[in-house]
Short mmCIF file of C-alpha atoms in Angstrom, two decimals:
data_model
loop_
_atom_site.label_atom_id
_atom_site.label_comp_id
_atom_site.label_asym_id
_atom_site.label_seq_id
_atom_site.Cartn_x
_atom_site.Cartn_y
_atom_site.Cartn_z
CA MET M 1 -49.22 -74.59 58.12
CA PRO M 2 -45.78 -75.76 57.21
CA LYS M 3 -42.76 -74.46 57.93
CA ILE M 4 -41.02 -72.76 54.83
CA LYS M 5 -37.71 -73.20 54.17
CA SER M 6 -35.10 -70.53 53.37
CA ALA M 7 -33.98 -70.34 49.76
CA GLY M 8 -31.13 -69.54 51.69
CA PRO M 9 -29.04 -72.79 51.91
CA ILE M 10 -29.91 -73.81 48.53
CA ILE M 11 -28.52 -70.57 46.30
CA ALA M 12 -25.18 -71.38 48.30
CA ILE M 13 -24.95 -75.12 47.13
CA VAL M 14 -25.74 -73.64 43.40
CA ILE M 15 -23.18 -71.24 43.38
CA SER M 16 -20.59 -73.43 44.49
CA ILE M 17 -21.46 -75.41 41.92
CA LEU M 18 -20.78 -72.79 38.56
CA PHE M 19 -18.17 -72.19 40.94
CA VAL M 20 -16.45 -76.35 41.01
CA LEU M 21 -17.33 -76.13 37.33
CA TRP M 22 -15.33 -73.32 35.79
CA MET M 23 -12.69 -73.98 37.77
CA LEU M 24 -12.88 -77.07 35.66
CA MET M 25 -12.65 -75.44 32.60
CA GLY M 26 -9.35 -74.42 33.57
CA GLY M 27 -11.49 -70.11 33.97
CA LYS M 28 -11.15 -69.78 30.14
CA LYS M 29 -13.65 -67.58 28.62
CA PRO M 30 -16.00 -69.09 26.21
CA GLU M 31 -13.73 -69.17 22.88
CA SER M 32 -16.26 -67.56 20.56
CA VAL M 33 -16.23 -64.01 23.41
CA THR M 34 -12.29 -64.81 24.07
CA HIS M 35 -12.76 -64.44 19.35
CA LEU M 36 -14.49 -60.95 19.83
CA GLU M 37 -11.67 -59.90 21.37
CA ASN M 38 -8.54 -60.99 19.45
CA THR M 39 -10.43 -59.75 16.14
CA HIS M 40 -10.96 -56.01 18.14
CA LYS M 41 -6.85 -56.12 19.41
CA THR M 42 -5.69 -57.05 15.94
CA ILE M 43 -6.97 -54.98 14.12
CA VAL M 44 -5.02 -52.11 12.04
CA PRO M 45 -5.41 -49.84 9.62
CA SER M 46 -4.73 -50.33 5.74
CA VAL M 47 -3.03 -47.04 3.54
CA GLN M 48 -2.29 -47.15 -0.35
CA ALA M 49 1.12 -45.49 -0.84
CA ILE M 50 3.99 -45.81 -3.23
CA ASP M 51 7.28 -46.40 -2.79
CA SER M 52 8.98 -43.06 -4.53
CA THR M 53 12.57 -42.31 -5.84
CA ALA M 54 13.64 -38.70 -5.96
CA ARG M 55 15.51 -37.72 -9.82
CA GLU M 56 16.96 -34.61 -10.96
CA VAL M 57 14.15 -31.74 -12.46
CA GLN M 58 15.36 -28.30 -12.60
CA GLN M 59 14.31 -26.01 -10.15
CA LYS M 60 12.20 -23.04 -10.31
CA LEU M 61 11.07 -20.39 -8.94
CA THR M 62 7.84 -17.75 -10.17
CA VAL M 63 7.97 -14.23 -9.22
CA ASN M 64 5.32 -11.53 -9.61
CA GLY M 65 6.27 -7.84 -11.44
CA THR M 66 5.57 -5.40 -13.96
CA THR M 67 7.90 -4.65 -17.21
CA LYS M 68 8.89 -1.69 -17.96
CA ALA M 69 10.44 0.38 -20.66
CA GLN M 70 14.64 -0.42 -20.20
CA GLN M 71 15.23 3.79 -20.09
CA GLN M 72 12.34 6.28 -20.07
CA VAL M 73 13.33 10.06 -19.80
CA THR M 74 11.22 13.24 -18.71
CA VAL M 75 12.56 15.89 -21.08
CA ILE M 76 12.94 19.32 -19.60
CA SER M 77 13.02 22.31 -20.79
CA GLU M 78 15.87 24.63 -20.64
CA GLY M 79 15.03 27.66 -22.41
CA SER M 80 11.81 29.64 -21.41
CA GLY M 81 8.82 30.96 -24.41
CA LYS M 82 5.63 29.96 -26.72
CA VAL M 83 6.04 26.75 -28.43
CA THR M 84 6.46 28.20 -32.38
CA SER M 85 6.12 24.72 -33.93
CA VAL M 86 6.48 20.41 -33.08
CA LEU M 87 7.97 18.38 -34.26
CA LYS M 88 8.11 15.03 -32.71
CA THR M 89 3.96 14.44 -31.64
CA GLN M 90 3.39 11.37 -28.58
CA GLY M 91 3.65 8.50 -30.70
CA GLU M 92 5.95 9.24 -32.30
CA THR M 93 9.73 7.81 -32.30
CA VAL M 94 12.71 9.67 -31.80
CA GLU M 95 16.53 9.41 -31.98
CA VAL M 96 19.66 11.35 -29.83
CA GLY M 97 19.54 14.61 -30.39
CA ASP M 98 16.18 14.84 -32.24
CA ILE M 99 14.64 18.38 -31.44
CA ILE M 100 10.34 18.10 -30.17
CA ALA M 101 9.84 21.24 -30.40
CA ARG M 102 11.00 25.25 -30.95
CA LEU M 103 10.19 28.05 -28.16
CA ASP M 104 10.43 31.55 -29.25
CA SER M 105 14.57 32.48 -30.02
CA LYS M 106 13.05 36.66 -29.72
CA ASP M 107 16.13 39.02 -30.66
CA ILE M 108 18.82 36.04 -29.52
CA PRO M 109 19.60 35.40 -32.97
CA ALA M 110 20.27 39.04 -33.20
CA GLN M 111 22.32 39.65 -29.74
CA ILE M 112 24.71 36.35 -31.05
CA GLU M 113 25.39 38.85 -34.55
CA GLN M 114 26.20 41.69 -32.26
CA ALA M 115 28.42 39.72 -29.93
CA LYS M 116 30.22 38.04 -32.41
CA ALA M 117 31.08 41.75 -34.08
CA PHE M 118 32.57 42.64 -30.96
CA GLU M 119 34.22 39.27 -30.04
CA LYS M 120 35.76 40.24 -33.54
CA ALA M 121 36.69 43.84 -32.95
CA ALA M 122 38.19 42.69 -28.90
CA GLN M 123 40.37 40.26 -30.84
CA LEU M 124 41.95 42.13 -33.35
CA GLU M 125 42.60 44.85 -31.11
CA TYR M 126 44.32 42.21 -28.48
CA ASN M 127 46.51 40.86 -31.38
CA GLY M 128 47.55 44.34 -32.64
CA ALA M 129 48.57 45.38 -28.53
CA SER M 130 49.95 42.05 -28.33
CA GLU M 131 52.62 43.47 -31.48
CA LEU M 132 53.69 46.68 -29.38
CA LYS M 133 53.94 44.74 -27.23
CA ARG M 134 57.02 42.63 -28.13
CA LYS M 135 58.11 45.42 -29.32
CA GLY M 136 58.11 47.42 -26.54
CA LEU M 137 55.26 50.54 -26.82
CA ILE M 138 52.97 48.99 -24.45
CA ASN M 139 52.48 48.07 -20.76
CA GLU M 140 52.18 43.94 -19.46
CA ALA M 141 48.75 46.07 -17.45
CA GLN M 142 47.43 47.47 -21.10
CA ILE M 143 47.55 43.08 -22.54
CA ALA M 144 46.27 41.72 -19.52
CA ALA M 145 42.95 44.30 -20.19
CA LEU M 146 42.85 44.25 -23.59
CA TYR M 147 43.44 39.94 -22.96
CA ALA M 148 39.86 40.06 -20.88
CA SER M 149 37.98 41.67 -22.44
CA TYR M 150 38.35 39.57 -26.06
CA GLN M 151 37.91 36.84 -22.83
CA GLN M 152 34.54 38.18 -21.98
CA ALA M 153 33.36 38.77 -25.69
CA LYS M 154 33.87 34.88 -26.97
CA ALA M 155 32.19 34.10 -23.39
CA ASN M 156 29.61 36.77 -24.56
CA VAL M 157 28.81 35.01 -28.05
CA ILE M 158 28.90 31.49 -25.97
CA SER M 159 26.72 32.06 -23.83
CA LEU M 160 23.77 33.67 -26.43
CA GLU M 161 24.48 30.68 -28.63
CA LEU M 162 23.60 28.55 -25.90
CA GLN M 163 20.37 30.19 -25.35
CA LEU M 164 19.53 29.64 -28.60
CA GLU M 165 19.68 26.13 -28.41
CA HIS M 166 17.27 25.69 -24.49
CA THR M 167 14.58 27.05 -27.67
CA LEU M 168 14.98 23.87 -29.32
CA LEU M 169 13.82 20.97 -27.58
CA ARG M 170 15.91 17.65 -28.56
CA ALA M 171 15.19 14.14 -27.28
CA PRO M 172 17.49 13.72 -24.64
CA ILE M 173 17.62 9.18 -25.86
CA ALA M 174 16.07 6.94 -28.50
CA GLY M 175 12.21 5.91 -27.90
CA GLN M 176 8.87 6.58 -28.53
CA ILE M 177 7.16 10.36 -27.39
CA GLU M 178 5.17 9.61 -24.52
CA ASN M 179 2.49 12.06 -22.03
CA SER M 180 3.39 14.65 -24.65
CA ASP M 181 1.37 17.76 -24.44
CA LEU M 182 3.08 19.83 -26.13
CA GLU M 183 1.17 22.82 -28.32
CA ILE M 184 2.07 25.79 -30.06
CA GLY M 185 1.48 28.58 -28.61
CA THR M 186 2.25 27.25 -25.13
CA PHE M 187 4.45 29.01 -22.48
CA ILE M 188 6.95 27.07 -21.43
CA ARG M 189 8.83 28.08 -18.32
CA ASN M 190 12.20 27.00 -17.49
CA GLY M 191 12.70 23.32 -15.23
CA ASP M 192 9.50 22.47 -17.29
CA ALA M 193 8.51 19.12 -18.05
CA VAL M 194 7.22 18.34 -20.81
CA ALA M 195 6.96 14.58 -22.37
CA SER M 196 8.08 11.38 -21.46
CA ILE M 197 10.53 9.28 -23.70
CA TYR M 198 10.65 5.87 -23.14
CA ASP M 199 13.11 3.67 -24.99
CA TYR M 200 11.17 0.39 -25.57
CA ARG M 201 13.92 -2.05 -27.85
CA THR M 202 14.56 -3.89 -24.63
CA LEU M 203 11.90 -3.95 -21.37
CA VAL M 204 13.24 -4.68 -18.07
CA PHE M 205 10.60 -6.80 -15.68
CA GLU M 206 10.57 -5.81 -12.40
CA GLY M 207 9.53 -7.72 -9.51
CA SER M 208 11.06 -8.79 -6.06
CA ILE M 209 11.70 -12.08 -3.78
CA SER M 210 11.85 -13.95 -0.46
CA GLU M 211 14.79 -13.62 2.16
CA LYS M 212 15.52 -17.31 1.39
CA ASN M 213 15.32 -17.44 -2.67
CA ILE M 214 18.25 -14.94 -2.68
CA ALA M 215 21.07 -17.34 -3.02
CA LYS M 216 19.47 -19.57 -5.02
CA LEU M 217 19.20 -16.03 -7.68
CA ALA M 218 22.78 -15.18 -9.99
CA ILE M 219 22.82 -12.18 -13.10
CA GLY M 220 22.15 -14.42 -16.25
CA GLN M 221 20.67 -16.89 -15.00
CA THR M 222 17.31 -17.72 -18.71
CA ALA M 223 13.80 -17.14 -17.70
CA GLU M 224 10.64 -17.44 -19.41
CA VAL M 225 8.78 -13.87 -18.41
CA GLU M 226 4.58 -13.89 -19.67
CA LEU M 227 3.23 -10.65 -20.22
CA ILE M 228 -0.76 -9.98 -19.75
CA SER M 229 -0.68 -10.49 -23.33
CA GLY M 230 -0.30 -14.74 -23.03
CA ASP M 231 2.38 -13.16 -25.11
CA LEU M 232 6.05 -15.64 -23.54
CA VAL M 233 8.94 -14.26 -23.68
CA ASP M 234 12.45 -15.16 -23.16
CA ALA M 235 14.23 -12.85 -20.50
CA THR M 236 17.84 -13.26 -18.02
CA VAL M 237 18.66 -12.09 -14.67
CA SER M 238 20.52 -8.33 -15.20
CA HIS M 239 19.51 -7.03 -11.45
CA ILE M 240 20.09 -8.08 -7.97
CA SER M 241 19.38 -5.69 -5.00
CA SER M 242 22.31 -6.60 -2.67
CA VAL M 243 19.45 -4.30 -0.39
CA THR M 244 16.28 -5.93 0.89
CA ASN M 245 13.80 -3.60 1.31
CA PRO M 246 12.93 -3.42 5.08
CA ALA M 247 9.32 -3.26 5.42
CA THR M 248 9.05 -6.81 3.40
CA ARG M 249 11.99 -8.08 3.89
CA THR M 250 12.33 -9.08 0.02
CA PHE M 251 14.42 -7.97 -2.18
CA ASP M 252 14.57 -6.26 -5.70
CA ILE M 253 15.10 -8.52 -9.13
CA GLU M 254 15.89 -7.32 -12.28
CA LEU M 255 15.34 -9.59 -15.39
CA GLU M 256 16.41 -8.38 -19.16
CA ILE M 257 13.13 -9.57 -21.37
CA ASN M 258 14.94 -9.61 -25.01
CA LYS M 259 12.72 -9.88 -28.93
CA VAL M 260 9.85 -8.55 -26.98
CA ASP M 261 7.75 -7.70 -30.24
CA ARG M 262 5.02 -5.88 -28.97
CA LYS M 263 6.03 -2.82 -26.98
CA ILE M 264 4.40 -3.20 -23.26
CA SER M 265 5.30 -1.65 -20.56
CA GLY M 266 4.23 -1.07 -17.00
CA VAL M 267 2.01 -3.68 -16.81
CA THR M 268 1.72 -6.95 -14.62
CA SER M 269 3.33 -9.70 -15.90
CA THR M 270 5.13 -13.31 -14.71
CA ALA M 271 8.26 -14.25 -14.73
CA THR M 272 9.76 -18.01 -14.54
CA ILE M 273 13.38 -18.86 -13.49
CA HIS M 274 15.43 -21.79 -13.76
CA LEU M 275 17.34 -22.33 -11.04
CA ASP M 276 19.97 -25.20 -10.84
CA ASN M 277 18.79 -28.59 -10.33
CA ALA M 278 18.02 -30.74 -7.27
CA LEU M 279 16.30 -33.99 -5.74
CA GLY M 280 13.19 -34.00 -5.77
CA HIS M 281 10.06 -36.18 -5.58
CA TYR M 282 7.18 -35.69 -8.03
CA ILE M 283 2.88 -35.39 -5.97
CA SER M 284 -0.14 -34.91 -6.11
CA PRO M 285 -0.15 -31.30 -4.38
CA ALA M 286 -3.76 -32.88 -3.20
CA LEU M 287 -0.64 -35.11 -0.46
CA LEU M 288 0.31 -31.28 0.76
CA TYR M 289 -1.13 -30.79 4.39
CA VAL M 290 -0.03 -28.52 6.56
CA ASN M 291 0.58 -29.11 10.90
CA ASN M 292 -0.42 -27.63 13.47
CA ASP M 293 3.71 -26.14 13.37
CA GLY M 294 2.48 -24.48 10.03
CA GLN M 295 4.99 -27.02 8.27
CA MET M 296 3.90 -28.52 5.20
CA GLY M 297 4.48 -31.73 4.48
CA LEU M 298 4.21 -35.06 4.04
CA LYS M 299 2.86 -38.54 5.81
CA THR M 300 5.31 -40.94 5.16
CA LEU M 301 6.12 -44.82 5.98
CA ASN M 302 9.36 -46.01 8.40
CA ALA M 303 11.06 -49.39 7.79
CA GLU M 304 8.07 -50.56 10.91
CA ASN M 305 5.50 -49.28 8.61
CA LYS M 306 4.41 -46.42 11.05
CA VAL M 307 3.35 -43.33 9.95
CA GLN M 308 6.19 -39.50 9.98
CA PHE M 309 5.45 -36.89 8.53
CA GLU M 310 7.88 -35.66 6.82
CA GLU M 311 9.02 -31.31 5.71
CA VAL M 312 9.51 -30.43 2.44
CA GLN M 313 9.19 -27.27 -0.25
CA ILE M 314 8.12 -27.36 -3.42
CA ILE M 315 10.43 -26.55 -6.37
CA SER M 316 9.30 -27.27 -9.01
CA SER M 317 5.31 -27.81 -10.67
CA ASP M 318 3.05 -28.61 -13.81
CA THR M 319 -0.54 -28.94 -14.69
CA ASP M 320 -0.82 -32.78 -12.65
CA GLY M 321 1.87 -32.45 -10.33
CA VAL M 322 4.69 -30.83 -8.05
CA TRP M 323 8.22 -31.69 -6.76
CA VAL M 324 9.45 -31.56 -3.92
CA GLN M 325 12.23 -31.64 -1.99
CA GLY M 326 12.44 -31.97 1.78
CA LEU M 327 12.02 -36.82 1.69
CA ASP M 328 14.86 -38.78 1.77
CA GLU M 329 16.45 -40.01 -1.78
CA ARG M 330 14.03 -43.13 -1.79
CA SER M 331 10.93 -42.98 0.12
CA ARG M 332 7.54 -44.18 0.85
CA ILE M 333 4.67 -41.74 0.48
CA ILE M 334 0.89 -42.00 0.89
CA ILE M 335 -1.38 -41.16 -0.57
CA VAL M 336 -4.98 -42.67 -0.26
CA GLY M 337 -5.83 -42.83 4.37
CA GLN M 338 -3.57 -40.27 5.78
CA GLY M 339 -6.87 -38.22 6.71
CA PHE M 340 -7.45 -41.30 8.98
CA VAL M 341 -4.35 -42.02 10.37
CA SER M 342 -1.97 -40.55 13.01
CA LEU M 343 1.95 -39.94 13.54
CA GLU M 344 3.63 -42.75 15.50
CA ASP M 345 0.42 -45.20 13.78
CA THR M 346 1.24 -48.95 12.81
CA VAL M 347 -0.17 -48.95 9.30
CA GLU M 348 -0.73 -51.87 7.00
CA PRO M 349 0.33 -50.53 3.46
CA LYS M 350 -1.11 -51.34 0.07
CA MET M 351 1.84 -49.63 -2.58
CA VAL M 352 0.72 -49.04 -5.42
CA GLU M 353 1.82 -47.07 -8.87
CA PHE M 354 1.48 -43.42 -8.55
CA ASN M 355 -0.54 -41.30 -11.41
CA PRO M 356 -0.44 -37.44 -9.91
CA ALA M 357 -2.90 -36.95 -11.88
CA THR M 358 -5.94 -38.96 -10.76
CA ALA M 359 -4.56 -38.74 -6.52
CA VAL M 360 -6.63 -37.10 -5.42
CA GLY M 361 -5.18 -37.73 -1.28
CA LEU M 362 -7.45 -38.99 1.15
#
């Protein structure tokens, strides 16, 4: 039988020939492979961006709170007795000093008449003694005793007249009567609360603001307050607390509401306070996002088209967009594609015109 020759030498010869051919080609990869690799290496993500220039805008601060009457007082009885008449009922308006109700005066008027008679007698006795003293007919101790009796009689009259006055329940301020339970025959004790009076001629808005905003406020700044009724009324900052609430770290503020027609106290309201002007960029709120550090900001581009994060603060808003500050006066803001690029990525920006109402922020 013929012997089978070994295939090893043949394979070695073939490999040698292929190596020589590859060396003659300069050790280069096939052109098609090289082209594919280069294409993969040069792919740069594309985004849409706007070239935004900051403009001057009035800052606004929105505060939630409630309204109240500028002044409200609880009427406290200073006398005791049954109610004999009610002159002003709940919902009626009163002026300062108006009588709301009367209590039973019992025999106080008669006691006053008697006390006045004693006062007159004591006065006559004292006046007569004064003439005698000038003549040297009585001594100093006698005249002093008569003078004391006269003053005591006067004090009794004043005390009884005050008791009679306390049977009249008067309005301490002008306003509207609320929370009144006064009825004829009701027994009232000294110190009982009988009604409340609210001065609705001017309403006050009460709210609170955070520590970071306290420096922006000043007495006299103008504002609008939207009442729960839907009414929008003008207001002025009238009080700013100088002490923070330790539990909430906020400051209480008050706004005086001007020329309000519908008197609504104690209802939820929203105040928009006009602050100083500031430079801001107008954007869609959809472009805002919060990073891992909890900072709110935007993705922007630097001069090398690298993606950057810029922290911003909202200074005002309307139905289409928001005004933010924190960016440079001119800034390139990514408006489409920011969700697909990371910080420091180099991108290919397409600069476009910006409409905040239609930008959705992807």
